[in-house]
Coordinates of C-alpha atoms and ligand atoms in Angstrom, one line a residue:
C1 CA -0.4 56.4 22.5
S2 CA -3.6 56.7 24.5
V3 CA -3.9 60.6 24.0
C4 CA -4.2 60.8 20.6
K5 CA -5.8 58.0 20.0
M6 CA -2.8 56.2 17.5
A7 CA -2.3 52.6 18.0
A8 CA 0.7 52.0 19.1
S9 CA 1.9 50.1 16.0
S10 CA 1.3 54.0 14.3
L11 CA 3.9 54.8 16.7
A12 CA 7.0 53.8 14.8
A13 CA 6.5 56.0 11.8
P14 CA 3.7 59.0 13.4
R15 CA 2.7 61.8 11.4
A16 CA 3.8 64.3 14.2
S17 CA 1.1 66.4 12.6
G18 CA -1.8 64.4 13.9
L19 CA -0.1 64.5 17.8
C20 CA -1.0 66.9 20.6
R21 CA 1.5 67.9 23.2
R22 CA 1.3 65.4 25.5
G23 CA 0.9 62.5 22.6
L24 CA 4.7 63.7 21.5
K25 CA 6.0 63.7 25.1
S26 CA 5.3 59.7 24.5
W27 CA 6.0 59.5 21.2
V28 CA 9.3 60.8 22.4
Q29 CA 9.4 58.8 25.6
L30 CA 8.8 55.5 23.7
L31 CA 11.3 56.2 20.6
G32 CA 14.0 58.6 22.8
A33 CA 14.3 60.9 19.3
P34 CA 12.7 63.6 18.1
P35 CA 9.7 63.2 15.7
P36 CA 10.7 64.2 12.2
R37 CA 8.4 67.0 11.6
L38 CA 6.9 69.1 14.8
R39 CA 3.2 70.7 14.0
G40 CA 3.4 74.6 14.2
G41 CA 4.8 76.3 18.0
I42 CA 5.8 73.3 19.4
T43 CA 9.7 73.2 19.6
W44 CA 11.5 70.0 19.8
A45 CA 13.1 71.8 23.4
T46 CA 9.1 71.9 24.7
V47 CA 7.9 68.4 24.1
R48 CA 11.3 66.5 25.5
M49 CA 10.6 65.3 28.7
A50 CA 11.8 62.1 29.6
A51 CA 15.9 62.3 30.0
T52 CA 17.5 59.5 31.3
L53 CA 19.1 58.7 34.4
T54 CA 20.9 56.2 34.8
L55 CA 23.9 54.8 37.6
E56 CA 26.4 52.7 37.5
P57 CA 26.4 50.4 39.2
A58 CA 23.0 50.1 38.9
G59 CA 21.7 47.8 41.8
R60 CA 23.0 46.9 44.9
C61 CA 26.8 48.8 46.3
C62 CA 27.9 49.2 49.3
W63 CA 28.1 52.8 50.2
D64 CA 31.9 53.7 50.3
E65 CA 32.2 52.8 46.6
P66 CA 31.6 55.4 43.8
V67 CA 29.1 55.1 41.7
R68 CA 28.8 57.0 37.4
I69 CA 25.5 58.9 36.9
V70 CA 25.2 59.8 33.3
V71 CA 22.2 61.5 32.2
R72 CA 20.8 61.0 28.5
G73 CA 18.5 62.6 26.5
L74 CA 19.2 66.3 27.2
A75 CA 19.3 68.9 24.7
P76 CA 22.2 70.4 23.5
E77 CA 23.8 72.9 25.9
Q78 CA 21.2 72.2 28.4
P79 CA 21.1 73.8 31.9
V80 CA 20.0 71.2 34.6
T81 CA 19.7 70.9 38.0
L82 CA 20.5 68.0 39.7
R83 CA 19.2 67.3 43.3
S84 CA 20.2 64.2 45.4
S85 CA 18.2 63.8 48.6
L86 CA 17.8 61.0 51.6
R87 CA 15.8 60.5 54.6
D88 CA 17.8 58.6 57.2
E89 CA 16.2 56.0 60.0
T90 CA 14.8 58.6 61.9
G91 CA 13.3 60.1 59.4
A92 CA 15.8 62.8 58.9
L93 CA 15.7 64.5 55.3
F94 CA 19.6 65.1 53.7
R95 CA 19.8 67.3 50.4
A96 CA 22.3 68.1 48.1
H97 CA 22.2 69.9 44.2
A98 CA 24.1 71.5 42.0
R99 CA 24.0 72.8 38.7
Y100 CA 25.4 71.5 35.0
R101 CA 24.8 71.5 31.9
A102 CA 24.3 69.5 29.0
D103 CA 27.1 68.7 26.4
A104 CA 26.6 68.9 22.5
A105 CA 25.3 65.6 22.5
G106 CA 22.5 66.5 25.0
Q107 CA 24.3 64.0 27.6
L108 CA 25.9 64.6 30.9
D109 CA 28.1 62.2 32.4
L110 CA 29.7 63.5 36.2
A111 CA 32.7 61.9 35.7
R112 CA 33.4 64.1 32.7
A113 CA 31.0 67.2 34.0
P114 CA 32.1 70.2 36.2
A115 CA 29.2 71.1 38.7
L116 CA 28.9 75.1 37.6
G117 CA 27.6 75.7 41.4
G118 CA 25.2 74.7 44.2
S119 CA 26.2 72.4 47.3
F120 CA 29.4 72.0 45.6
A121 CA 31.6 73.2 41.9
G122 CA 33.7 71.2 39.7
L123 CA 34.2 67.9 38.5
E124 CA 32.8 66.1 41.6
P125 CA 31.1 62.4 40.4
M126 CA 30.5 61.8 44.0
G127 CA 29.1 65.3 45.5
L128 CA 25.6 64.5 45.2
L129 CA 26.4 62.5 47.9
W130 CA 29.1 63.6 49.8
A131 CA 28.0 66.9 50.2
L132 CA 24.0 66.0 51.5
E133 CA 23.2 69.1 54.7
P134 CA 20.3 67.4 57.3
E135 CA 17.4 69.7 56.9
K136 CA 17.4 69.6 60.6
P137 CA 20.1 71.6 62.7
F138 CA 23.0 69.5 64.2
W139 CA 21.8 66.2 62.7
R140 CA 24.6 64.4 62.2
F141 CA 24.4 61.2 59.1
V142 CA 24.7 58.4 61.0
K143 CA 23.8 54.7 59.7
R144 CA 22.1 52.6 62.9
D145 CA 21.0 49.7 61.3
V146 CA 23.9 48.0 58.8
R147 CA 21.7 45.6 57.9
T148 CA 19.2 47.9 55.5
P149 CA 20.4 50.2 52.8
F150 CA 20.3 53.6 52.6
A151 CA 18.2 55.0 49.2
V152 CA 19.2 58.3 47.5
E153 CA 16.7 60.2 45.4
L154 CA 18.2 61.8 42.1
E155 CA 16.2 64.1 40.2
V156 CA 17.1 66.5 37.1
L157 CA 15.9 69.3 36.4
D158 CA 15.2 71.8 34.1
C159 CA 17.2 75.1 34.1
H160 CA 19.5 77.0 37.1
G161 CA 17.3 78.8 38.5
P162 CA 16.7 79.3 42.4
E163 CA 12.9 77.7 41.4
A164 CA 12.9 73.7 41.5
G165 CA 12.4 73.6 37.1
R166 CA 10.2 71.5 35.3
L167 CA 11.0 67.5 36.5
L168 CA 13.8 65.8 33.2
G169 CA 14.5 62.6 35.1
R170 CA 14.3 60.8 38.2
A171 CA 16.1 57.8 39.9
V172 CA 16.7 56.2 42.8
H173 CA 20.1 54.7 43.8
E174 CA 17.9 51.6 46.7
Q175 CA 20.8 49.9 47.7
R176 CA 23.7 51.6 49.0
D177 CA 24.9 48.6 51.4
F178 CA 26.5 48.7 54.5
L179 CA 26.6 44.8 54.7
P180 CA 29.0 44.2 52.3
P181 CA 28.0 40.6 50.5
G182 CA 28.5 37.6 51.8
V183 CA 30.2 39.6 54.9
R184 CA 28.2 38.1 58.2
R185 CA 27.5 39.8 61.1
E186 CA 27.3 37.7 64.8
P187 CA 26.5 39.9 67.6
V188 CA 29.0 39.6 70.5
R189 CA 27.5 38.7 74.5
A190 CA 30.8 36.6 75.5
G191 CA 31.4 37.6 79.3
R192 CA 30.7 41.5 79.7
V193 CA 32.1 42.4 76.6
R194 CA 29.1 43.4 74.1
A195 CA 30.2 43.9 70.4
T196 CA 29.1 42.5 67.0
L197 CA 31.5 40.8 64.7
F198 CA 31.8 41.0 60.8
L199 CA 33.5 38.2 59.1
P200 CA 34.1 38.5 55.4
P201 CA 33.0 36.0 52.9
E202 CA 36.0 34.3 52.7
P203 CA 37.8 31.3 54.1
G204 CA 39.8 32.6 56.9
P205 CA 41.8 33.4 58.9
Y206 CA 41.6 37.4 58.5
P207 CA 43.1 39.9 60.4
G208 CA 41.1 40.7 63.3
I209 CA 39.8 44.0 64.2
V210 CA 39.0 45.8 67.5
D211 CA 37.1 49.4 66.1
I212 CA 35.5 51.7 68.7
F213 CA 33.9 55.1 68.7
G214 CA 33.6 58.0 70.5
V215 CA 32.1 60.1 73.0
G216 CA 27.7 59.4 73.3
G217 CA 28.5 55.5 73.3
G218 CA 26.6 52.9 71.8
L219 CA 27.2 50.8 69.0
L220 CA 28.1 51.7 65.3
E221 CA 28.6 49.0 63.4
Y222 CA 28.7 50.7 59.7
R223 CA 32.8 51.2 59.8
A224 CA 33.2 47.6 60.8
S225 CA 30.7 46.4 58.5
L226 CA 32.3 48.1 55.5
L227 CA 35.7 47.2 56.3
A228 CA 34.8 43.5 56.4
G229 CA 34.3 44.2 53.5
K230 CA 37.9 44.3 52.7
G231 CA 38.6 41.2 54.2
F232 CA 39.0 42.0 57.8
A233 CA 37.3 40.0 60.9
V234 CA 36.1 43.4 62.4
M235 CA 34.3 43.7 66.0
A236 CA 32.4 46.9 66.5
L237 CA 33.3 47.3 70.5
A238 CA 30.9 49.0 72.4
Y239 CA 31.7 50.3 75.8
Y240 CA 28.9 52.4 77.3
N241 CA 25.9 53.2 76.5
Y242 CA 24.6 49.8 75.2
E243 CA 22.6 47.7 76.9
D244 CA 24.3 46.8 80.3
L245 CA 27.2 48.7 80.2
P246 CA 27.2 51.9 81.9
K247 CA 25.6 54.4 81.8
G248 CA 27.9 57.1 81.7
M249 CA 32.3 57.1 80.5
E250 CA 33.2 59.0 83.8
N251 CA 34.9 56.0 84.9
L252 CA 36.3 53.0 82.1
H253 CA 38.3 49.9 83.0
L254 CA 40.8 48.8 80.4
E255 CA 39.8 45.4 81.7
Y256 CA 36.6 45.1 80.1
F257 CA 38.7 46.0 76.8
E258 CA 41.4 43.5 77.4
E259 CA 38.0 41.0 77.6
A260 CA 37.1 42.0 74.2
V261 CA 41.6 41.5 72.9
K262 CA 42.6 38.1 72.5
G263 CA 45.7 38.4 71.2
P264 CA 48.3 38.1 69.5
G265 CA 48.0 40.2 66.0
V266 CA 45.2 42.3 66.6
G267 CA 45.1 45.5 65.1
L268 CA 42.6 48.7 66.7
L269 CA 40.9 51.5 64.9
G270 CA 39.4 53.9 66.7
I271 CA 37.9 57.5 66.3
S272 CA 37.9 60.9 68.5
K273 CA 38.1 59.1 72.8
G274 CA 38.1 55.7 70.8
G275 CA 41.0 56.3 68.9
E276 CA 42.3 58.0 72.2
L277 CA 40.9 54.0 73.9
C278 CA 42.9 52.4 71.7
L279 CA 46.6 54.2 72.7
S280 CA 45.5 53.6 75.7
M281 CA 44.6 50.1 74.8
A282 CA 48.2 49.8 73.1
S283 CA 49.9 50.8 75.6
F284 CA 48.9 48.9 78.4
L285 CA 47.1 45.4 76.4
K286 CA 49.5 43.0 75.4
G287 CA 48.7 41.2 71.6
I288 CA 48.5 44.4 69.8
T289 CA 50.1 44.9 66.4
A290 CA 49.0 47.8 65.0
A291 CA 46.5 50.8 65.7
V292 CA 45.2 53.5 63.2
I293 CA 43.7 56.5 65.2
I294 CA 41.6 58.8 63.6
N295 CA 42.0 62.5 65.3
G296 CA 42.6 60.6 68.9
S297 CA 43.8 62.2 71.6
V298 CA 47.4 61.8 73.7
A299 CA 45.7 62.5 76.8
N300 CA 43.0 60.9 78.4
V301 CA 39.9 63.0 78.0
G302 CA 36.3 62.5 79.6
G303 CA 36.4 60.6 82.6
A304 CA 39.3 58.5 84.7
L305 CA 40.4 55.3 83.5
H306 CA 41.3 52.3 85.6
Y307 CA 43.8 49.4 85.1
K308 CA 45.1 47.1 87.7
G309 CA 44.7 49.3 90.4
N310 CA 45.9 52.2 88.8
T311 CA 44.3 55.3 87.2
L312 CA 44.6 57.9 84.3
P313 CA 43.1 61.1 85.1
P314 CA 41.1 63.1 83.0
V315 CA 43.4 65.8 81.6
G316 CA 41.8 69.3 82.9
V317 CA 39.3 71.5 81.4
N318 CA 38.9 75.5 81.3
K319 CA 35.5 76.3 80.1
N320 CA 36.0 79.8 79.8
R321 CA 37.9 79.2 77.1
M322 CA 35.4 77.8 74.9
K323 CA 34.5 79.9 72.0
V324 CA 31.6 80.7 69.7
T325 CA 31.7 81.4 66.3
K326 CA 29.6 84.0 64.5
D327 CA 26.9 81.4 63.7
G328 CA 26.5 81.1 67.3
F329 CA 28.0 77.7 67.9
A330 CA 30.1 76.6 70.7
D331 CA 33.9 75.9 69.5
I332 CA 35.4 73.9 72.1
V333 CA 39.1 72.9 70.7
D334 CA 41.1 75.2 73.1
V335 CA 38.9 73.9 76.7
L336 CA 41.2 71.2 77.6
N337 CA 43.9 71.3 79.1
S338 CA 47.8 70.8 78.1
P339 CA 48.8 67.3 79.1
L340 CA 52.5 68.7 78.6
E341 CA 52.0 70.7 82.2
G342 CA 51.4 70.5 85.8
P343 CA 49.2 68.1 86.8
D344 CA 47.5 67.5 83.5
Q345 CA 51.1 65.3 82.8
K346 CA 49.2 62.1 84.8
S347 CA 46.6 62.2 82.0
F348 CA 49.4 61.6 79.0
I349 CA 48.9 58.0 78.1
P350 CA 52.2 56.2 78.4
V351 CA 52.3 55.3 74.7
E352 CA 56.2 54.5 74.9
R353 CA 55.0 51.2 76.8
A354 CA 53.3 50.3 73.5
E355 CA 54.9 47.6 71.4
S356 CA 52.3 47.7 68.2
T357 CA 52.5 50.2 65.0
F358 CA 50.6 53.2 65.1
L359 CA 49.1 55.4 61.9
F360 CA 47.5 58.7 63.0
L361 CA 44.6 60.1 60.6
V362 CA 44.3 63.7 61.1
G363 CA 42.1 66.3 60.5
Q364 CA 43.4 70.0 60.3
D365 CA 40.4 71.5 60.8
D366 CA 39.3 69.6 64.3
H367 CA 37.1 72.0 66.3
N368 CA 37.1 68.8 69.2
W369 CA 40.4 69.1 70.1
K370 CA 43.9 69.1 68.8
S371 CA 44.5 66.3 67.0
E372 CA 47.5 67.6 64.7
F373 CA 49.5 68.4 68.4
Y374 CA 48.2 65.0 69.5
A375 CA 50.2 62.9 67.7
Q376 CA 53.0 64.6 67.2
E377 CA 52.9 64.4 71.5
A378 CA 52.7 60.6 70.5
S379 CA 54.9 60.5 68.1
K380 CA 57.9 63.0 69.6
R381 CA 57.2 60.1 73.6
L382 CA 58.0 57.1 71.1
E383 CA 60.4 58.2 69.5
A384 CA 62.2 59.8 72.8
H385 CA 61.7 56.4 73.9
G386 CA 63.1 54.5 71.0
R387 CA 59.7 53.4 69.5
E388 CA 58.8 52.8 65.8
K389 CA 58.0 56.4 64.9
P390 CA 54.4 56.2 64.1
Q391 CA 53.3 57.2 60.5
I392 CA 51.4 60.5 60.4
I393 CA 49.0 61.5 57.7
C394 CA 47.4 65.4 58.2
Y395 CA 44.7 66.4 55.7
P396 CA 43.9 70.4 55.4
G397 CA 40.3 71.1 55.8
A398 CA 39.1 68.0 57.1
G399 CA 37.4 68.1 60.5
H400 CA 36.7 65.6 63.3
Y401 CA 34.7 62.9 62.1
I402 CA 36.8 61.3 59.7
E403 CA 34.0 58.7 58.4
P404 CA 34.4 56.1 55.1
P405 CA 33.8 57.9 51.7
Y406 CA 30.8 59.6 51.2
F407 CA 29.1 60.3 54.8
P408 CA 28.3 63.7 54.7
L409 CA 30.4 66.4 56.6
C410 CA 28.5 67.2 59.8
R411 CA 29.7 70.5 60.6
A412 CA 28.0 70.7 63.9
S413 CA 26.4 68.4 66.6
L414 CA 25.1 67.3 70.0
H415 CA 28.4 67.1 72.2
T416 CA 27.1 64.9 75.1
L417 CA 29.5 65.9 77.7
V418 CA 29.4 69.9 76.9
G419 CA 25.4 69.3 76.5
G420 CA 24.6 71.3 73.4
P421 CA 26.1 71.0 69.6
V422 CA 29.1 72.3 69.2
I423 CA 31.3 72.4 65.5
W424 CA 33.5 69.4 64.3
G425 CA 35.6 71.9 61.8
G426 CA 36.1 70.6 58.2
E427 CA 35.6 72.0 54.9
P428 CA 33.1 69.8 52.9
R429 CA 35.4 69.3 49.8
A430 CA 38.3 68.7 51.5
H431 CA 36.7 66.8 54.1
A432 CA 35.4 64.0 51.6
M433 CA 38.7 63.8 49.8
A434 CA 40.0 63.6 53.1
Q435 CA 37.9 60.4 54.1
L436 CA 38.5 58.8 50.7
D437 CA 42.0 58.7 51.4
A438 CA 42.0 57.7 54.6
W439 CA 40.0 54.9 54.5
E440 CA 42.9 53.6 51.6
Q441 CA 45.3 54.4 53.8
L442 CA 44.0 52.1 57.3
Q443 CA 43.0 49.2 54.8
T444 CA 46.7 49.6 53.7
F445 CA 48.5 50.1 56.8
F446 CA 46.1 47.3 58.7
H447 CA 47.1 44.9 55.5
K448 CA 50.9 45.3 55.9
H449 CA 51.0 45.1 59.0
L450 CA 48.0 42.3 60.1
G451 CA 48.8 40.0 57.0
G452 CA 45.7 39.1 55.6
K453 CA 45.9 38.6 51.8
E454 CA 49.3 38.8 52.0
G455 CA 49.1 36.0 54.8
T456 CA 51.5 37.0 57.5
V457 CA 50.0 37.1 61.2
A458 CA 46.2 35.6 61.8
A459 CA 45.0 37.5 64.9
K460 CA 42.3 36.2 66.8
L461 CA 39.4 38.2 68.0
Ligands
MYA1 C1 32.4 73.1 77.9 C2 33.1 72.0 78.3 C3 32.1 71.0 79.1 C4 33.6 69.7 78.9 C5 34.2 69.4 77.2 C6 35.4 68.1 77.1 C7 36.1 68.7 76.0 C8 36.1 68.0 74.8 C9 36.0 66.0 74.7 C10 35.8 65.7 73.9 C11 35.9 64.1 74.1 C12 35.7 63.1 73.1 C13 35.4 63.5 71.9 C14 34.4 62.9 71.2 O1 34.4 61.5 71.3 S1 33.7 63.0 70.0 C15 32.2 62.2 69.1 C16 32.3 60.9 68.6 N1 31.7 60.5 68.5 C17 30.9 59.1 67.9 O2 32.3 58.5 68.0 C18 29.8 58.2 67.9 C19 29.2 58.2 69.2 N2 28.1 57.8 69.0 C20 27.0 58.3 69.3 O3 26.9 59.4 69.0 C21 25.6 57.4 69.3 O4 26.0 56.1 69.7 C22 24.3 58.3 68.7 C23 23.8 59.4 68.7 C24 25.1 57.6 67.1 C25 23.1 57.0 69.3 O5 23.7 57.0 70.6 P1 22.1 56.9 71.1 O6 21.3 55.8 70.8 O7 22.5 56.4 72.4 O8 20.9 57.5 70.8 P2 19.8 58.7 70.9 O9 18.7 58.1 69.8 O10 18.9 58.1 72.7 O11 19.8 60.0 71.1 C26 20.4 59.9 72.3 C27 21.1 62.2 71.8 O12 21.7 62.1 70.9 C28 21.1 62.9 69.7 N3 21.6 62.0 68.3 C29 21.1 60.8 68.0 N4 21.0 60.4 67.0 C30 21.7 61.7 66.2 C31 22.2 62.7 64.8 N5 22.1 61.9 63.7 N6 22.6 63.3 65.0 C32 22.5 64.3 66.0 N7 22.2 64.0 67.3 C33 21.4 62.8 67.1 C34 19.3 62.7 70.4 O13 19.0 63.7 69.5 C35 19.6 62.9 71.8 O14 19.7 63.9 72.4 P3 18.6 64.9 73.0 O15 17.4 64.9 72.1 O16 18.6 63.6 74.0 O17 18.9 65.6 72.9

């Protein structure tokens, strides 16, 4: 030990009484066990410093995969606080923490030990990820470049106090990837289409899915890249606010989407305005076999949708119905007119024309708009016209932004159509559980209806 000037070889059987406090710590770090005898006044608890925090898998894994977090080398029943932190690509910090108690053997396994409070409570092995909260108000957890991973830092601190206790252990999960192993990423610049295609590593053909996001535009790739790791060819499709595409969404043309989708046997996946566009695509375009609508609308919203000389106008808006929460955030859930009444009926997407099978994934606490009502109305319209009844899965306590697993809930952020932050709804734990289930459900649905591993229909994108 450099501190006590003992020879390294003698560390195997030290004379504990000859060690200073720092020397004892070094000794414990090396051997992972208390010395047989301690000098007066120094207890095992005071010298204990190096808890080991292990992660399984220890190396790379995808963002949507669970990780096992275990802390070893704590004192029996030792109270500790675990902290997690992550910086996104803009430098914005996300943090979570939870209080735990080690077991009788001084071990803490997050798969077995309930959190006693903090950012979450109860048995939540992945709580330190899904409960991450942005330090910057209204900041949403977004992955812009899927070619780089996110690194999550985990720390074990002594005690449960509000102030950070002594640091006992630390680990960094460097490689939480968004591009699964072997998945190929190919930018698409074909005709007018601006997109990115993700192809699984296995030999094709694969079922093909087009993935579309909502208001804000741009080209978000993380859901498509993660899904490609499950055996699908997935094309993340931009439609505005990206490169040479229109800057706004006042006028969208289905011909653009038609150019991107070459059936037969194509699947569609969309969230929010993207889900609504998938409903329109399935209703007007050919070759679409299955569509998953995450918190979409059955009415055309926010701008006009044109196709072959016909136009679906945007459903009307009444800004006076906007509410303000007790925290001062805008709640826009009531601002849109009903597409069942008066001239707004013209905005109702003619879903009865669709030949596709539908899965609606609904957050029952969606505060962006009335997703459950829209899913039910789409279902009624389909059934009334003798079409197949869609599958609707409702998630209590889930909000608008149902993302892949372990994406932290975004409570409120900028809504570009409103020009300020709005609440999206969702209670963090229920929302996290919904995301896990929705991710499984949509894969099962696509495998069933598009074939693929089971190999029935080979789609072309
Ligand atoms: C009153 C009622 C009126 C009308 C009601 C209508 C009814 C409702 C209808 C609802 C219908 C539809 C319902 C729906 O569809 S709901 C929305 C669903 N949204 C999506 O699916 C995502 C769509 N895409 C995006 O959001 C963009 O691509 C992002 C933002 C990822 C990047 O895009 P871009 O590359 O262009 O980004 P930029 O860097 O130039 O920044 C642009 C702005 O964004 C701000 N930003 C960036 N990153 C984040 C972040 N992580 N957290 C918070 N904010 C972030 C940034 O500060 C800047 O703001 P400002 O600094 O300029 O202020």
